[in-house]
mmCIF file of C-alpha atoms and ligand atoms in Angstrom:
data_model
loop_
_atom_site.group_PDB
_atom_site.id
_atom_site.type_symbol
_atom_site.label_atom_id
_atom_site.label_comp_id
_atom_site.label_asym_id
_atom_site.label_seq_id
_atom_site.Cartn_x
_atom_site.Cartn_y
_atom_site.Cartn_z
ATOM 1 C CA UNK A 10 -1.592 8.073 -1.605
ATOM 2 C CA UNK A 11 -2.643 4.581 -0.704
ATOM 3 C CA UNK A 12 0.162 2.694 1.425
ATOM 4 C CA UNK A 13 0.353 -1.079 2.981
ATOM 5 C CA UNK A 14 -2.412 0.019 5.504
ATOM 6 C CA UNK A 15 -4.923 1.455 2.931
ATOM 7 C CA UNK A 16 -3.897 -1.623 1.013
ATOM 8 C CA UNK A 17 -4.588 -4.055 3.361
ATOM 9 C CA UNK A 18 -7.902 -2.329 4.431
ATOM 10 C CA UNK A 19 -8.799 -2.822 0.915
ATOM 11 C CA UNK A 20 -8.186 -6.612 0.973
ATOM 12 C CA UNK A 21 -10.063 -6.947 4.484
ATOM 13 C CA UNK A 22 -12.942 -5.160 2.840
ATOM 14 C CA UNK A 23 -12.914 -7.205 -0.592
ATOM 15 C CA UNK A 24 -12.368 -10.805 1.221
ATOM 16 C CA UNK A 25 -16.204 -10.946 1.689
ATOM 17 C CA UNK A 26 -17.047 -9.776 -1.480
ATOM 18 C CA UNK A 27 -14.714 -11.928 -3.763
ATOM 19 C CA UNK A 28 -13.321 -14.870 -2.218
ATOM 20 C CA UNK A 29 -15.346 -17.949 -2.437
ATOM 21 C CA UNK A 30 -17.924 -15.927 -4.893
ATOM 22 C CA UNK A 31 -18.797 -16.843 -8.340
ATOM 23 C CA UNK A 32 -17.527 -14.322 -10.893
ATOM 24 C CA UNK A 33 -18.935 -14.235 -14.431
ATOM 25 C CA UNK A 34 -16.613 -11.855 -16.410
ATOM 26 C CA UNK A 35 -13.445 -9.766 -15.656
ATOM 27 C CA UNK A 36 -13.197 -6.754 -18.471
ATOM 28 C CA UNK A 37 -10.351 -4.423 -18.554
ATOM 29 C CA UNK A 38 -11.710 -0.716 -19.880
ATOM 30 C CA UNK A 39 -8.278 0.582 -20.345
ATOM 31 C CA UNK A 40 -4.958 -1.015 -21.774
ATOM 32 C CA UNK A 41 -2.512 1.149 -21.188
ATOM 33 C CA UNK A 42 -2.148 0.936 -17.571
ATOM 34 C CA UNK A 43 -1.267 -3.013 -17.816
ATOM 35 C CA UNK A 44 2.090 -4.627 -17.283
ATOM 36 C CA UNK A 45 2.958 -7.537 -19.517
ATOM 37 C CA UNK A 46 1.076 -9.175 -22.408
ATOM 38 C CA UNK A 47 -1.333 -11.192 -20.462
ATOM 39 C CA UNK A 48 -4.923 -10.304 -20.198
ATOM 40 C CA UNK A 49 -7.734 -11.715 -17.960
ATOM 41 C CA UNK A 50 -8.786 -15.134 -19.336
ATOM 42 C CA UNK A 51 -12.883 -15.485 -19.919
ATOM 43 C CA UNK A 52 -15.039 -16.367 -17.268
ATOM 44 C CA UNK A 53 -16.336 -17.715 -15.340
ATOM 45 C CA UNK A 54 -14.359 -18.313 -12.329
ATOM 46 C CA UNK A 55 -14.272 -18.766 -8.593
ATOM 47 C CA UNK A 56 -12.946 -15.798 -6.241
ATOM 48 C CA UNK A 57 -9.716 -17.390 -4.731
ATOM 49 C CA UNK A 58 -7.457 -15.840 -2.295
ATOM 50 C CA UNK A 59 -6.864 -12.179 -1.693
ATOM 51 C CA UNK A 60 -3.356 -11.766 -1.014
ATOM 52 C CA UNK A 61 -1.055 -8.636 -0.475
ATOM 53 C CA UNK A 62 2.343 -7.544 -0.837
ATOM 54 C CA UNK A 63 3.491 -4.349 0.306
ATOM 55 C CA UNK A 64 1.143 -1.729 -2.212
ATOM 56 C CA UNK A 65 -0.152 -4.552 -4.532
ATOM 57 C CA UNK A 66 -3.190 -6.289 -3.796
ATOM 58 C CA UNK A 67 -3.743 -9.811 -5.467
ATOM 59 C CA UNK A 68 -6.993 -11.180 -6.633
ATOM 60 C CA UNK A 69 -6.806 -14.593 -7.600
ATOM 61 C CA UNK A 70 -9.523 -16.613 -9.921
ATOM 62 C CA UNK A 71 -9.557 -19.892 -9.722
ATOM 63 C CA UNK A 72 -11.348 -22.155 -12.651
ATOM 64 C CA UNK A 73 -14.821 -23.363 -11.910
ATOM 65 C CA UNK A 74 -15.038 -26.886 -10.766
ATOM 66 C CA UNK A 75 -16.921 -28.511 -13.902
ATOM 67 C CA UNK A 76 -17.550 -25.127 -15.585
ATOM 68 C CA UNK A 77 -16.840 -24.268 -19.344
ATOM 69 C CA UNK A 78 -14.594 -21.281 -18.692
ATOM 70 C CA UNK A 79 -10.555 -21.078 -18.095
ATOM 71 C CA UNK A 80 -9.476 -24.403 -16.927
ATOM 72 C CA UNK A 81 -6.235 -22.180 -15.311
ATOM 73 C CA UNK A 82 -6.085 -20.249 -12.440
ATOM 74 C CA UNK A 83 -4.502 -16.623 -12.990
ATOM 75 C CA UNK A 84 -3.905 -13.941 -10.581
ATOM 76 C CA UNK A 85 -5.065 -10.080 -11.171
ATOM 77 C CA UNK A 86 -2.521 -7.898 -9.492
ATOM 78 C CA UNK A 87 -3.633 -4.176 -8.719
ATOM 79 C CA UNK A 88 -0.307 -1.604 -7.527
ATOM 80 C CA UNK A 89 -2.636 1.397 -6.330
ATOM 81 C CA UNK A 90 -0.121 4.335 -7.146
ATOM 82 C CA UNK A 91 -1.412 7.774 -6.244
ATOM 83 C CA UNK A 92 -5.021 7.057 -6.530
ATOM 84 C CA UNK A 93 -6.177 3.829 -7.318
ATOM 85 C CA UNK A 94 -8.972 2.063 -5.225
ATOM 86 C CA UNK A 95 -11.307 -0.922 -5.677
ATOM 87 C CA UNK A 96 -15.038 0.050 -5.088
ATOM 88 C CA UNK A 97 -18.085 -2.340 -4.827
ATOM 89 C CA UNK A 98 -21.173 -0.870 -7.045
ATOM 90 C CA UNK A 99 -24.520 -2.810 -7.390
ATOM 91 C CA UNK A 100 -25.450 -4.142 -10.572
ATOM 92 C CA UNK A 101 -27.734 -0.746 -11.547
ATOM 93 C CA UNK A 102 -25.200 2.080 -10.353
ATOM 94 C CA UNK A 103 -23.803 4.026 -13.116
ATOM 95 C CA UNK A 104 -20.025 3.383 -14.211
ATOM 96 C CA UNK A 105 -18.224 6.159 -12.047
ATOM 97 C CA UNK A 106 -15.462 7.997 -14.166
ATOM 98 C CA UNK A 107 -11.957 6.747 -14.320
ATOM 99 C CA UNK A 108 -13.315 3.230 -14.092
ATOM 100 C CA UNK A 109 -10.656 0.840 -15.822
ATOM 101 C CA UNK A 110 -11.711 -2.707 -15.151
ATOM 102 C CA UNK A 111 -14.770 -4.217 -14.161
ATOM 103 C CA UNK A 112 -15.343 -7.857 -12.507
ATOM 104 C CA UNK A 113 -19.189 -8.873 -12.705
ATOM 105 C CA UNK A 114 -20.281 -11.237 -9.707
ATOM 106 C CA UNK A 115 -22.953 -13.540 -10.070
ATOM 107 C CA UNK A 116 -24.818 -12.069 -6.988
ATOM 108 C CA UNK A 117 -25.603 -8.801 -9.055
ATOM 109 C CA UNK A 118 -22.195 -6.529 -7.746
ATOM 110 C CA UNK A 119 -19.554 -5.265 -9.721
ATOM 111 C CA UNK A 120 -16.322 -4.402 -8.537
ATOM 112 C CA UNK A 121 -14.465 -1.656 -10.235
ATOM 113 C CA UNK A 122 -11.028 -0.742 -10.177
ATOM 114 C CA UNK A 123 -10.967 3.298 -10.212
ATOM 115 C CA UNK A 124 -8.148 5.345 -10.756
ATOM 116 C CA UNK A 125 -8.154 8.918 -11.801
ATOM 117 C CA UNK A 126 -4.620 9.776 -11.860
ATOM 118 C CA UNK A 127 -3.539 6.547 -13.680
ATOM 119 C CA UNK A 128 -0.144 6.061 -11.721
ATOM 120 C CA UNK A 129 -1.570 2.569 -10.626
ATOM 121 C CA UNK A 130 -0.999 -0.813 -12.563
ATOM 122 C CA UNK A 131 -2.509 -3.878 -13.405
ATOM 123 C CA UNK A 132 -1.083 -7.081 -14.344
ATOM 124 C CA UNK A 133 -2.656 -10.672 -15.401
ATOM 125 C CA UNK A 134 -0.064 -13.273 -14.559
ATOM 126 C CA UNK A 135 -0.085 -17.360 -13.956
ATOM 127 C CA UNK A 136 2.015 -17.072 -11.031
ATOM 128 C CA UNK A 137 3.031 -13.960 -8.337
ATOM 129 C CA UNK A 138 6.400 -15.286 -8.427
ATOM 130 C CA UNK A 139 6.595 -14.226 -12.215
ATOM 131 C CA UNK A 140 5.108 -11.035 -11.578
ATOM 132 C CA UNK A 141 6.602 -8.025 -13.482
ATOM 133 C CA UNK A 142 5.055 -5.405 -10.773
ATOM 134 C CA UNK A 143 6.359 -7.229 -8.055
ATOM 135 C CA UNK A 144 10.138 -8.257 -9.440
ATOM 136 C CA UNK A 145 12.930 -6.476 -7.921
ATOM 137 C CA UNK A 146 10.435 -5.452 -4.806
ATOM 138 C CA UNK A 147 11.821 -6.191 -1.291
ATOM 139 C CA UNK A 148 10.065 -8.238 1.905
ATOM 140 C CA UNK A 149 6.566 -6.774 2.811
ATOM 141 C CA UNK A 150 7.163 -4.129 5.720
ATOM 142 C CA UNK A 151 4.722 -5.814 7.767
ATOM 143 C CA UNK A 152 6.055 -9.531 7.468
ATOM 144 C CA UNK A 153 9.674 -8.494 7.410
ATOM 145 C CA UNK A 154 11.987 -10.410 9.614
ATOM 146 C CA UNK A 155 13.939 -8.263 12.278
ATOM 147 C CA UNK A 156 17.280 -9.176 11.142
ATOM 148 C CA UNK A 157 17.238 -9.202 7.695
ATOM 149 C CA UNK A 158 15.618 -5.458 8.083
ATOM 150 C CA UNK A 159 18.619 -4.419 10.097
ATOM 151 C CA UNK A 160 21.038 -6.060 7.387
ATOM 152 C CA UNK A 161 18.818 -4.352 4.800
ATOM 153 C CA UNK A 162 19.298 -0.930 6.224
ATOM 154 C CA UNK A 163 23.187 -1.203 7.485
ATOM 155 C CA UNK A 164 24.117 -2.447 3.806
ATOM 156 C CA UNK A 165 22.396 1.074 2.094
ATOM 157 C CA UNK A 166 24.171 4.471 3.310
ATOM 158 C CA UNK A 167 21.138 6.404 2.602
ATOM 159 C CA UNK A 168 19.317 8.734 4.732
ATOM 160 C CA UNK A 169 16.328 6.760 6.727
ATOM 161 C CA UNK A 170 13.456 8.796 5.066
ATOM 162 C CA UNK A 171 14.795 7.318 1.822
ATOM 163 C CA UNK A 172 15.754 3.689 2.988
ATOM 164 C CA UNK A 173 12.133 3.404 4.467
ATOM 165 C CA UNK A 174 10.274 4.287 1.260
ATOM 166 C CA UNK A 175 12.671 2.447 -1.413
ATOM 167 C CA UNK A 176 10.314 -0.631 -2.514
ATOM 168 C CA UNK A 177 13.472 -2.639 -3.445
ATOM 169 C CA UNK A 178 14.523 -2.515 0.324
ATOM 170 C CA UNK A 179 10.941 -2.767 2.099
ATOM 171 C CA UNK A 180 7.502 -2.732 0.466
ATOM 172 C CA UNK A 181 4.874 -0.486 1.430
ATOM 173 C CA UNK A 182 5.810 2.416 3.097
ATOM 174 C CA UNK A 183 5.448 6.102 1.821
ATOM 175 C CA UNK A 184 5.590 9.346 3.022
ATOM 176 C CA UNK A 185 2.873 9.476 5.576
ATOM 177 C CA UNK A 186 3.766 6.161 7.688
ATOM 178 C CA UNK A 187 7.532 6.839 7.054
ATOM 179 C CA UNK A 188 7.134 10.294 9.010
ATOM 180 C CA UNK A 189 4.984 8.598 11.526
ATOM 181 C CA UNK A 190 7.618 5.495 12.005
ATOM 182 C CA UNK A 191 10.773 7.477 12.337
ATOM 183 C CA UNK A 192 9.051 9.730 15.048
ATOM 184 C CA UNK A 193 7.213 6.887 17.095
ATOM 185 C CA UNK A 194 11.256 5.452 16.972
ATOM 186 C CA UNK A 195 12.682 8.620 17.718
ATOM 187 C CA UNK A 196 15.269 8.494 14.993
ATOM 188 C CA UNK A 197 15.946 11.487 13.028
ATOM 189 C CA UNK A 198 14.993 10.900 9.024
ATOM 190 C CA UNK A 199 18.411 12.299 7.892
ATOM 191 C CA UNK A 200 20.332 9.818 9.860
ATOM 192 C CA UNK A 201 22.080 7.464 7.282
ATOM 193 C CA UNK A 202 20.705 3.675 7.623
ATOM 194 C CA UNK A 203 24.154 2.571 7.507
ATOM 195 C CA UNK A 204 24.747 3.999 10.826
ATOM 196 C CA UNK A 205 21.565 2.013 12.652
ATOM 197 C CA UNK A 206 22.488 0.298 15.914
ATOM 198 C CA UNK A 207 21.084 -3.243 16.414
ATOM 199 C CA UNK A 208 19.163 -1.594 19.061
ATOM 200 C CA UNK A 209 17.802 1.274 17.298
ATOM 201 C CA UNK A 210 16.781 -1.186 14.322
ATOM 202 C CA UNK A 211 14.671 -2.973 16.392
ATOM 203 C CA UNK A 212 12.915 -0.209 18.159
ATOM 204 C CA UNK A 213 12.287 0.972 14.550
ATOM 205 C CA UNK A 214 11.004 -2.578 13.674
ATOM 206 C CA UNK A 215 8.619 -2.199 16.692
ATOM 207 C CA UNK A 216 7.315 1.192 15.516
ATOM 208 C CA UNK A 217 6.867 0.110 12.006
ATOM 209 C CA UNK A 218 4.921 -3.166 13.107
ATOM 210 C CA UNK A 219 3.042 -1.462 15.654
ATOM 211 C CA UNK A 220 1.933 1.567 13.464
ATOM 212 C CA UNK A 221 0.904 -0.306 10.521
ATOM 213 C CA UNK A 222 -1.271 -2.715 12.885
ATOM 214 C CA UNK A 223 -2.768 0.346 14.323
ATOM 215 C CA UNK A 224 -3.463 2.175 10.880
ATOM 216 C CA UNK A 225 -5.048 -0.957 9.193
ATOM 217 C CA UNK A 226 -7.296 -1.392 12.783
ATOM 218 C CA UNK A 227 -8.455 2.403 11.707
ATOM 219 C CA UNK A 228 -9.131 1.560 8.087
ATOM 220 C CA UNK A 229 -6.165 3.267 6.610
ATOM 221 C CA UNK A 230 -5.291 7.133 6.681
ATOM 222 C CA UNK A 231 -7.242 9.504 4.304
ATOM 223 C CA UNK A 232 -5.363 12.491 3.200
ATOM 224 C CA UNK A 233 -6.809 13.631 -0.143
ATOM 225 C CA UNK A 234 -8.514 11.139 -2.238
ATOM 226 C CA UNK A 235 -8.100 7.272 -0.515
ATOM 227 C CA UNK A 236 -11.542 5.956 -0.040
ATOM 228 C CA UNK A 237 -12.413 2.571 1.205
ATOM 229 C CA UNK A 238 -14.323 0.404 -0.838
ATOM 230 C CA UNK A 239 -17.714 1.467 0.583
ATOM 231 C CA UNK A 240 -16.774 5.121 -0.348
ATOM 232 C CA UNK A 241 -15.907 6.480 3.271
ATOM 233 C CA UNK A 242 -12.820 7.540 3.952
ATOM 234 C CA UNK A 243 -9.946 6.115 6.679
ATOM 235 C CA UNK A 244 -9.700 6.903 10.411
ATOM 236 C CA UNK A 245 -5.798 6.688 11.069
ATOM 237 C CA UNK A 246 -5.170 10.614 10.088
ATOM 238 C CA UNK A 247 -6.561 11.514 13.517
ATOM 239 C CA UNK A 248 -3.865 9.877 14.802
ATOM 240 C CA UNK A 249 -0.787 11.096 13.035
ATOM 241 C CA UNK A 250 1.648 12.828 15.283
ATOM 242 C CA UNK A 251 3.535 14.799 12.959
ATOM 243 C CA UNK A 252 2.388 14.157 9.525
ATOM 244 C CA UNK A 253 0.209 17.093 8.196
ATOM 245 C CA UNK A 254 1.048 19.056 11.816
ATOM 246 C CA UNK A 255 3.454 21.610 10.751
ATOM 247 C CA UNK A 256 3.698 24.275 13.349
ATOM 248 C CA UNK A 257 1.551 22.468 15.783
ATOM 249 C CA UNK A 258 3.087 20.917 19.211
ATOM 250 C CA UNK A 259 4.868 17.568 19.192
ATOM 251 C CA UNK A 260 2.953 15.405 21.163
ATOM 252 C CA UNK A 261 5.805 14.425 23.227
ATOM 253 C CA UNK A 262 7.586 17.279 24.043
ATOM 254 C CA UNK A 263 5.357 20.355 22.813
ATOM 255 C CA UNK A 264 7.843 21.938 20.231
ATOM 256 C CA UNK A 265 6.300 22.840 17.186
ATOM 257 C CA UNK A 266 6.653 20.173 14.305
ATOM 258 C CA UNK A 267 9.057 21.179 11.152
ATOM 259 C CA UNK A 268 8.224 20.649 8.063
ATOM 260 C CA UNK A 269 10.706 20.705 4.941
ATOM 261 C CA UNK A 270 10.143 20.217 1.419
ATOM 262 C CA UNK A 271 12.414 17.130 0.218
ATOM 263 C CA UNK A 272 12.192 15.592 -3.207
ATOM 264 C CA UNK A 273 8.898 17.395 -4.315
ATOM 265 C CA UNK A 274 7.358 16.068 -0.839
ATOM 266 C CA UNK A 275 6.565 17.480 2.586
ATOM 267 C CA UNK A 276 8.915 16.097 5.370
ATOM 268 C CA UNK A 277 7.257 16.066 9.030
ATOM 269 C CA UNK A 278 9.635 15.822 12.051
ATOM 270 C CA UNK A 279 10.389 16.946 15.444
ATOM 271 C CA UNK A 280 14.238 18.317 15.915
ATOM 272 C CA UNK A 281 13.838 17.288 19.599
ATOM 273 C CA UNK A 282 12.639 14.190 19.871
ATOM 274 C CA UNK A 283 14.337 12.931 16.907
ATOM 275 C CA UNK A 284 18.061 13.840 17.025
ATOM 276 C CA UNK A 285 20.712 13.700 14.541
ATOM 277 C CA UNK A 286 22.753 12.154 16.958
ATOM 278 C CA UNK A 287 22.256 9.721 19.455
ATOM 279 C CA UNK A 288 22.933 10.822 23.047
HETATM 280 ZN ZN1 LIG B 2 9.137 16.517 19.943
#
């Protein structure tokens, strides 16, 4: 399931294909994946900045100067869900299965939104501030201020594993990076977020930003279906310390990594390196 590093990897790889390029048309192929009633206006457009908030990638479309197309800019939000991804196709390539939206570029390429499991969502909006998809989401995990993170964690009396994946508290982290961040910070996933000291919260913030940045540099993690826009897998899964490593030696203490099922997902951790009680 794509998390913040995979969505940021998509953003970085789409930038040279989209921003500043002429766009001929935007064609939705399926309508039940959209939030809100607004749909993309008729082109042509100029590709504007690509933004990201948490696991949502935001493509901006600018009116063409002196062109005959739409006169208003709009934003296309894509939330990746379980299996959503953007892929670049050549002009004559057949449309891949599960393509739900196509953007036709003047240079001959197409950008396709592909989502086999269809848990992802799309939205067209005149402003991201008025987005339905982003309403109620917390600050982006990579950009959050340390003091705000501490205040938000202290206000919630839930296990850290739940707090880190609560998109209204902090936006962008899922099951993989939650496990890796808590291991790196030496914090038990079962600790209450309310019980964190300021020093522990700072440790968590450093782990969070260091790991997300390293994962982006490696092109994200590929566990099941995630692929970069050119179809190749990410490389960060080779650096996972605990995720997917049940029974293998913990890279710090050598004891076997533990796995338990929690809320239908696997939770990975080391009981020795992530003690519930602080020494
Ligand atoms: Zn350990």
